[in-house]
PDB file of C-alpha atoms in Angstrom:
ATOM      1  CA  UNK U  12      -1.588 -23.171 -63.069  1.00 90.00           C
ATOM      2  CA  UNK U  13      -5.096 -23.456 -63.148  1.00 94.00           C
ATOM      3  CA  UNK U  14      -7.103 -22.372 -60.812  1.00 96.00           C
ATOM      4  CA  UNK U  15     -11.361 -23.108 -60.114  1.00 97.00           C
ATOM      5  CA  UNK U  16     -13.037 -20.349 -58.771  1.00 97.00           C
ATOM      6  CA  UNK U  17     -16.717 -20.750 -56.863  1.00 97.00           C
ATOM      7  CA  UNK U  18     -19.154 -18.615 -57.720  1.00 97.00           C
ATOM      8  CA  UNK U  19     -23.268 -18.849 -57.967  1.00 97.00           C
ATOM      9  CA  UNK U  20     -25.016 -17.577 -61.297  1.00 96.00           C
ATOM     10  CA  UNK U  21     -25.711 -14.514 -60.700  1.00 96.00           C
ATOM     11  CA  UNK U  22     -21.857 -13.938 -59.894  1.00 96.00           C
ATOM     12  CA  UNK U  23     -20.990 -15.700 -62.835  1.00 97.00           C
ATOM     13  CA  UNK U  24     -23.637 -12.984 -64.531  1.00 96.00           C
ATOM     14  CA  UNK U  25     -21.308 -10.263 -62.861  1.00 96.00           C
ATOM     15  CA  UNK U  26     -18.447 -11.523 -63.968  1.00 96.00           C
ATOM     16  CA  UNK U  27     -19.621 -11.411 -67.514  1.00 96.00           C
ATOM     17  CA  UNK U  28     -20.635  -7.851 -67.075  1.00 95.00           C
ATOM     18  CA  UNK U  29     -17.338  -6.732 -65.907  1.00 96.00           C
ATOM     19  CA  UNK U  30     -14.977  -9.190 -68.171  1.00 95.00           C
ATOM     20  CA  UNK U  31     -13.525 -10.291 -64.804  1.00 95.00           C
ATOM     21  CA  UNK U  32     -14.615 -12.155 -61.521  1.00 95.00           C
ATOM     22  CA  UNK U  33     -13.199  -9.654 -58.766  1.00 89.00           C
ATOM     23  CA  UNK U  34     -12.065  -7.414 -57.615  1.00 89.00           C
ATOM     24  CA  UNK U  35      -9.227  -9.713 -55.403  1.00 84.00           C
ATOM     25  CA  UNK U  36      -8.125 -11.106 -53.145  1.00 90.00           C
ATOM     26  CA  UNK U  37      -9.878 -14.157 -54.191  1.00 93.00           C
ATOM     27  CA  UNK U  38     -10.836 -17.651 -52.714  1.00 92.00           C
ATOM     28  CA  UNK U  39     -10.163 -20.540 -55.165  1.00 94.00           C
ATOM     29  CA  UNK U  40      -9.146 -23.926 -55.666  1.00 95.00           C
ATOM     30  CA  UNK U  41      -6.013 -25.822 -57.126  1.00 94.00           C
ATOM     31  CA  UNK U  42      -3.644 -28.494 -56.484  1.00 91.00           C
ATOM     32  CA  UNK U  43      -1.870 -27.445 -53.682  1.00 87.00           C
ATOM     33  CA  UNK U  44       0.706 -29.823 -52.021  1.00 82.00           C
ATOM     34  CA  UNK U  45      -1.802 -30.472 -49.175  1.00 81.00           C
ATOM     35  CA  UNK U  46      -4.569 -31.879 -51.631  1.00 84.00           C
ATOM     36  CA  UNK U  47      -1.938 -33.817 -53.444  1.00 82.00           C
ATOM     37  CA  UNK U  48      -1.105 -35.262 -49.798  1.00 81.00           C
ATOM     38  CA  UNK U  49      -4.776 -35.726 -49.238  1.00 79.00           C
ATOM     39  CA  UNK U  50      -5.668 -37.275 -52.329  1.00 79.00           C
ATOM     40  CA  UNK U  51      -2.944 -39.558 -52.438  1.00 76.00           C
ATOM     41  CA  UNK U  52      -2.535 -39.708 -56.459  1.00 76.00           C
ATOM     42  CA  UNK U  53       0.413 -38.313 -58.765  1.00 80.00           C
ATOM     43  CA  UNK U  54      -2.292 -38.153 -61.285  1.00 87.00           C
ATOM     44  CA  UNK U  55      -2.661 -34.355 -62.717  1.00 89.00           C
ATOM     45  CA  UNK U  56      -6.725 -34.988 -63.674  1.00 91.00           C
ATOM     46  CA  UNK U  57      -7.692 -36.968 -60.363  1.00 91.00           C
ATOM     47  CA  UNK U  58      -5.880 -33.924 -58.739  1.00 92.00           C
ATOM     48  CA  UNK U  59      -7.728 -31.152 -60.871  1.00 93.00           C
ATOM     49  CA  UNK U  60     -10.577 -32.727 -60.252  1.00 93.00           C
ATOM     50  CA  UNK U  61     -10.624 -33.079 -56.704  1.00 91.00           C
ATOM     51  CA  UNK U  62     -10.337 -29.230 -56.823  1.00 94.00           C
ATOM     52  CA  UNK U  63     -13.167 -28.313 -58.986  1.00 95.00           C
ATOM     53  CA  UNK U  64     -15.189 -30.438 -56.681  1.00 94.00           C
ATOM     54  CA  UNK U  65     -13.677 -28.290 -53.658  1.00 93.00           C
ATOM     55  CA  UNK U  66     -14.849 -25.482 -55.652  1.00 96.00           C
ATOM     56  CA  UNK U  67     -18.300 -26.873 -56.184  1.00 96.00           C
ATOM     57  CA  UNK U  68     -18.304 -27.821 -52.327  1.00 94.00           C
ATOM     58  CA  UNK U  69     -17.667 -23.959 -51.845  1.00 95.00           C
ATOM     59  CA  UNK U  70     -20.351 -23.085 -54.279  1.00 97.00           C
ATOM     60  CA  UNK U  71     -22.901 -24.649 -52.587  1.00 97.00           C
ATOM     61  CA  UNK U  72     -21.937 -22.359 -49.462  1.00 95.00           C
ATOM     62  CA  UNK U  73     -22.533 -19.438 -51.136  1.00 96.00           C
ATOM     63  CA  UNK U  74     -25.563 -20.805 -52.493  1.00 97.00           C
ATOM     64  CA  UNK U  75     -26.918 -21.695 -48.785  1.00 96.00           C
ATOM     65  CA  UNK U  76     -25.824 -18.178 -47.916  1.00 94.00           C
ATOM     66  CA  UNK U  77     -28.317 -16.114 -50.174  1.00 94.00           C
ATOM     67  CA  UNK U  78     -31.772 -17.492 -50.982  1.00 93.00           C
ATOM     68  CA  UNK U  79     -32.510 -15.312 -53.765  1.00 94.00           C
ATOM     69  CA  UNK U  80     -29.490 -17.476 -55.881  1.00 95.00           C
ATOM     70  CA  UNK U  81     -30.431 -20.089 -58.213  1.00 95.00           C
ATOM     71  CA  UNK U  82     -29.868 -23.640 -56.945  1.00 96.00           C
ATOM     72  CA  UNK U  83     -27.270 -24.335 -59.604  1.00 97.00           C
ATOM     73  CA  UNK U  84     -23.716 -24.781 -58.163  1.00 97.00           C
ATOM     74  CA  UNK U  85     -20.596 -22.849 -60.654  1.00 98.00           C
ATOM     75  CA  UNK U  86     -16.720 -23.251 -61.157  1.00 98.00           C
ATOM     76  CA  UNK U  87     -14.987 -20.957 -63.200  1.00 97.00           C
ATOM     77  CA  UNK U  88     -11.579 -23.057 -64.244  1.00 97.00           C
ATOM     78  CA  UNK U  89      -9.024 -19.784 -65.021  1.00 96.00           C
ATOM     79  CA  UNK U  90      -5.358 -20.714 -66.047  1.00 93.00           C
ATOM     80  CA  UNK U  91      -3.383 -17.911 -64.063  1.00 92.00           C
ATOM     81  CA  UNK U  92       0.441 -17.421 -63.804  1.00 89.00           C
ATOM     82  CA  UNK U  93       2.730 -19.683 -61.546  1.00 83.00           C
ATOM     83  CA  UNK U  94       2.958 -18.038 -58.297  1.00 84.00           C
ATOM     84  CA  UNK U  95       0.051 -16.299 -58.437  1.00 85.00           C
ATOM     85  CA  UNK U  96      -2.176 -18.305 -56.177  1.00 86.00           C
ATOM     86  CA  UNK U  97      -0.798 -18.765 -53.084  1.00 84.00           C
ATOM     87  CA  UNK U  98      -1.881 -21.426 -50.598  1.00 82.00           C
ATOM     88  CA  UNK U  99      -1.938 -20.502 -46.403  1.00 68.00           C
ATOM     89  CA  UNK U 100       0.098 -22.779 -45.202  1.00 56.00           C
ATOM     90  CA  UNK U 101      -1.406 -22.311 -41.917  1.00 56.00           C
ATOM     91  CA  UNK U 102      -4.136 -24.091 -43.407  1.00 55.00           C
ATOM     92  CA  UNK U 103      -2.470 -26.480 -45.809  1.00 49.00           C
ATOM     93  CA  UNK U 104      -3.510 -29.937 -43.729  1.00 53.00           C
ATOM     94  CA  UNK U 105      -7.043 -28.266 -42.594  1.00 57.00           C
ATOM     95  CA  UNK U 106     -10.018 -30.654 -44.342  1.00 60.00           C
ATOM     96  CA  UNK U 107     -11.992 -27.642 -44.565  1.00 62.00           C
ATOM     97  CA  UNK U 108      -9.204 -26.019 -46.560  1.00 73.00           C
ATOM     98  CA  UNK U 109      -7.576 -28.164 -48.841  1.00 82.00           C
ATOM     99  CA  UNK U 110      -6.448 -27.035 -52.026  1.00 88.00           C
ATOM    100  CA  UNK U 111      -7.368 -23.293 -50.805  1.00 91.00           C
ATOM    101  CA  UNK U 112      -5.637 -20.892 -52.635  1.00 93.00           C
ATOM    102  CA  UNK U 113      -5.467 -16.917 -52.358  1.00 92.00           C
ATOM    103  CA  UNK U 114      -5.308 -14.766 -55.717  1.00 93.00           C
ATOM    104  CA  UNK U 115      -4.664 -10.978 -54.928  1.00 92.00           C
ATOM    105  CA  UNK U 116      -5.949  -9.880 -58.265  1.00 92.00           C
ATOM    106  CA  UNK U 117      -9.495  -9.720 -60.481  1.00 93.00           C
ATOM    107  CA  UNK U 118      -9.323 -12.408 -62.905  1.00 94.00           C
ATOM    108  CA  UNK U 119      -9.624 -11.529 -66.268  1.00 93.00           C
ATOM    109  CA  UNK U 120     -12.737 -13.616 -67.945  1.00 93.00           C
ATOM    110  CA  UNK U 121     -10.002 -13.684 -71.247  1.00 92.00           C
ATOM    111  CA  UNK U 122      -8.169 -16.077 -69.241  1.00 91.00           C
ATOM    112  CA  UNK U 123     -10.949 -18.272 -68.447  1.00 95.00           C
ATOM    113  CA  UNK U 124     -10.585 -21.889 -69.712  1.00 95.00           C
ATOM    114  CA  UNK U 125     -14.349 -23.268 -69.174  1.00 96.00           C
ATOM    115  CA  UNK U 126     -17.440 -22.883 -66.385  1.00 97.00           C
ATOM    116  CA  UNK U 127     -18.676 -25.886 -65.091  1.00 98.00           C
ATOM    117  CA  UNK U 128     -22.416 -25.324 -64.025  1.00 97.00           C
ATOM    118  CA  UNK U 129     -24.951 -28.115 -62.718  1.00 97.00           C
ATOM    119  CA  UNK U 130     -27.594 -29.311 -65.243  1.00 95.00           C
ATOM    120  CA  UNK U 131     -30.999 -28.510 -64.606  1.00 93.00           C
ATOM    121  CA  UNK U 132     -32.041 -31.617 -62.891  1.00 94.00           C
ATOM    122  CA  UNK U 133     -29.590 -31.055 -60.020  1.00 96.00           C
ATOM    123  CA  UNK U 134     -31.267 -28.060 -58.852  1.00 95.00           C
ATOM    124  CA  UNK U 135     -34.020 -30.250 -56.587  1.00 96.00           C
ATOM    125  CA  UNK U 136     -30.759 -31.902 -54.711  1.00 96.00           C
ATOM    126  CA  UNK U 137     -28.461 -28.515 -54.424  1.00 97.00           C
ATOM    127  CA  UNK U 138     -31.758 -27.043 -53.131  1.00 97.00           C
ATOM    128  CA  UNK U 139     -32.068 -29.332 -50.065  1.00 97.00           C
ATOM    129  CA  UNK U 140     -27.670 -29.578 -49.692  1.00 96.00           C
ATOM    130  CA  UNK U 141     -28.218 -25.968 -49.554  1.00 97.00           C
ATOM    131  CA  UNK U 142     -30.709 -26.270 -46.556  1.00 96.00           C
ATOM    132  CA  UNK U 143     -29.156 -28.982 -44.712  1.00 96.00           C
ATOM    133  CA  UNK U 144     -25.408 -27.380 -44.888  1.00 94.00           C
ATOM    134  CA  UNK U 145     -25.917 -26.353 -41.237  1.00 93.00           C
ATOM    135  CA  UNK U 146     -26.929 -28.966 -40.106  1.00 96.00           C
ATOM    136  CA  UNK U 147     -24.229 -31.285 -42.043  1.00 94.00           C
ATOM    137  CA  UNK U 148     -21.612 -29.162 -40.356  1.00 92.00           C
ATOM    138  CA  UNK U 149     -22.974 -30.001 -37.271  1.00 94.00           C
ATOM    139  CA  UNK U 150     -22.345 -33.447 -37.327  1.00 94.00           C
ATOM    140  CA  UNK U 151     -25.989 -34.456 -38.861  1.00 96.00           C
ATOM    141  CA  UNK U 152     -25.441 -37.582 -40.436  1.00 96.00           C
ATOM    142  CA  UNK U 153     -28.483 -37.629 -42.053  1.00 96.00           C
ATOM    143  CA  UNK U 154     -28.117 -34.072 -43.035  1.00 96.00           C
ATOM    144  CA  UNK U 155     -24.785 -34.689 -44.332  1.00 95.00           C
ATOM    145  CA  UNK U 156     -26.321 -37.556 -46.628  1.00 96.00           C
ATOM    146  CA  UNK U 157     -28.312 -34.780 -47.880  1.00 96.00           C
ATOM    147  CA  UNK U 158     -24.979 -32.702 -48.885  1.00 95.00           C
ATOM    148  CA  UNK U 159     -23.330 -35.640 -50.144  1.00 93.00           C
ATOM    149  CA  UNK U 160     -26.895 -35.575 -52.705  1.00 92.00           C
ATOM    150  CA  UNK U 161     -25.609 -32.587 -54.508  1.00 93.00           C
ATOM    151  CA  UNK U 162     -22.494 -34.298 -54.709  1.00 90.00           C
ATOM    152  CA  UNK U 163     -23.569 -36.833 -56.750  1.00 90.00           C
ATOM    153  CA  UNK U 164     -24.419 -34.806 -59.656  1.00 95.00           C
ATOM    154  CA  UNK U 165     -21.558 -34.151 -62.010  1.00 94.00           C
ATOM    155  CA  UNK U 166     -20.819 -30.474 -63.236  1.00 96.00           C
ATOM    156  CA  UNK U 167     -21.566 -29.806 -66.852  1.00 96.00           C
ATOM    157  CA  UNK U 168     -18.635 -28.318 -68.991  1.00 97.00           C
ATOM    158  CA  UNK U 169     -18.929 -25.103 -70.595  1.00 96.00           C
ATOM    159  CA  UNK U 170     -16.739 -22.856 -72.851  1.00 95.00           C
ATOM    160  CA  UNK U 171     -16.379 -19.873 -72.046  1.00 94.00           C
ATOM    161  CA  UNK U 172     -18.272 -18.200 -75.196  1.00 94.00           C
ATOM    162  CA  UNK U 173     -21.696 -20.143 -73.791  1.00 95.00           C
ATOM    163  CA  UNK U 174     -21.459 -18.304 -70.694  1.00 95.00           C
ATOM    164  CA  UNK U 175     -24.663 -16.039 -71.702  1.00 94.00           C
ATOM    165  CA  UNK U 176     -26.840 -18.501 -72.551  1.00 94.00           C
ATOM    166  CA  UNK U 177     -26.223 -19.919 -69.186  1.00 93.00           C
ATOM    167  CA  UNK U 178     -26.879 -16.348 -66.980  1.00 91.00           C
ATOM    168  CA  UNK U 179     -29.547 -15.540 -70.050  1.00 82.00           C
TER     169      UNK U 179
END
């Protein structure tokens, strides 16, 4: 199963240190059966997708929490074991949870399949998303226009062996 994990740069720069994004449990993102009921689509990339971009949507949340981070949203994709992300199925129909799943271990960064890391140019837009999150999730339509800015920028692929050249 794989599995997209949200993290900021300098976690991503942790993670490299350590050889593993941890210690667990762990919030990440898959395709769970409440994003496939969300989604509406039997169609494995459209599904995938949708979950890196619920990982990129949690990114930016950690990126609004510290303002020391670099305005550059991150999504580790990690292939882990069946089973071993588990969705809350208290949850499984929340919008603010969909395709939410728990892993109770690190993650080794062996398993890692690619990082997918805005380009440059997106940092302006994740900048202000970052400062009108609040506001967005407070029913600010304009604000939320704002959010939906960030959105609009696609997330570059990495492989894994370029990862310090992105923290460097």
């Amino acid at each position: 199963m794989r599995v997209y994990v949200p993290l900021t740069l300098s976690g991503l720069a942790a993670a490299h240190g350590a050889g593993e994004v941890g210690p667990g449990p762990l919030t990440a993102y898959a395709v769970t059966p409440g994003l496939r009921e969300w989604y509406v689509s039997d169609d494995i990339e459209e599904l995938e997708y949708a979950a890196l971009n619920r990982a990129a949507a949690a990114s930016l949340r950690m990126i609004a929490g510290n303002p020391e981070e670099v305005r550059r949203r991150v999504v580790l994709a990690v292939d882990v074991p069946d089973g071993s992300a588990a969705a809350d199925p208290d949850h499984g129909l929340s919008a603010a949870s969909l395709g939410e799943v728990r892993i109770a271990a690190a993650l080794p960064l062996a398993k890692a399949a690619a990082v997918h890391v805005d380009a440059d140019d997106a940092e302006k837009d994740v900048a202000a998303a970052a400062a009108a999150l609040g506001a967005a999730d407070l029913g600010d339509d304009d604000a939320q226009f704002t959010v939906d800015g960030a959105e609009d920028h696609e997330l570059l692929w990495f492989g894994v062996q370029e990862i310090p050249q992105l923290i460097g």
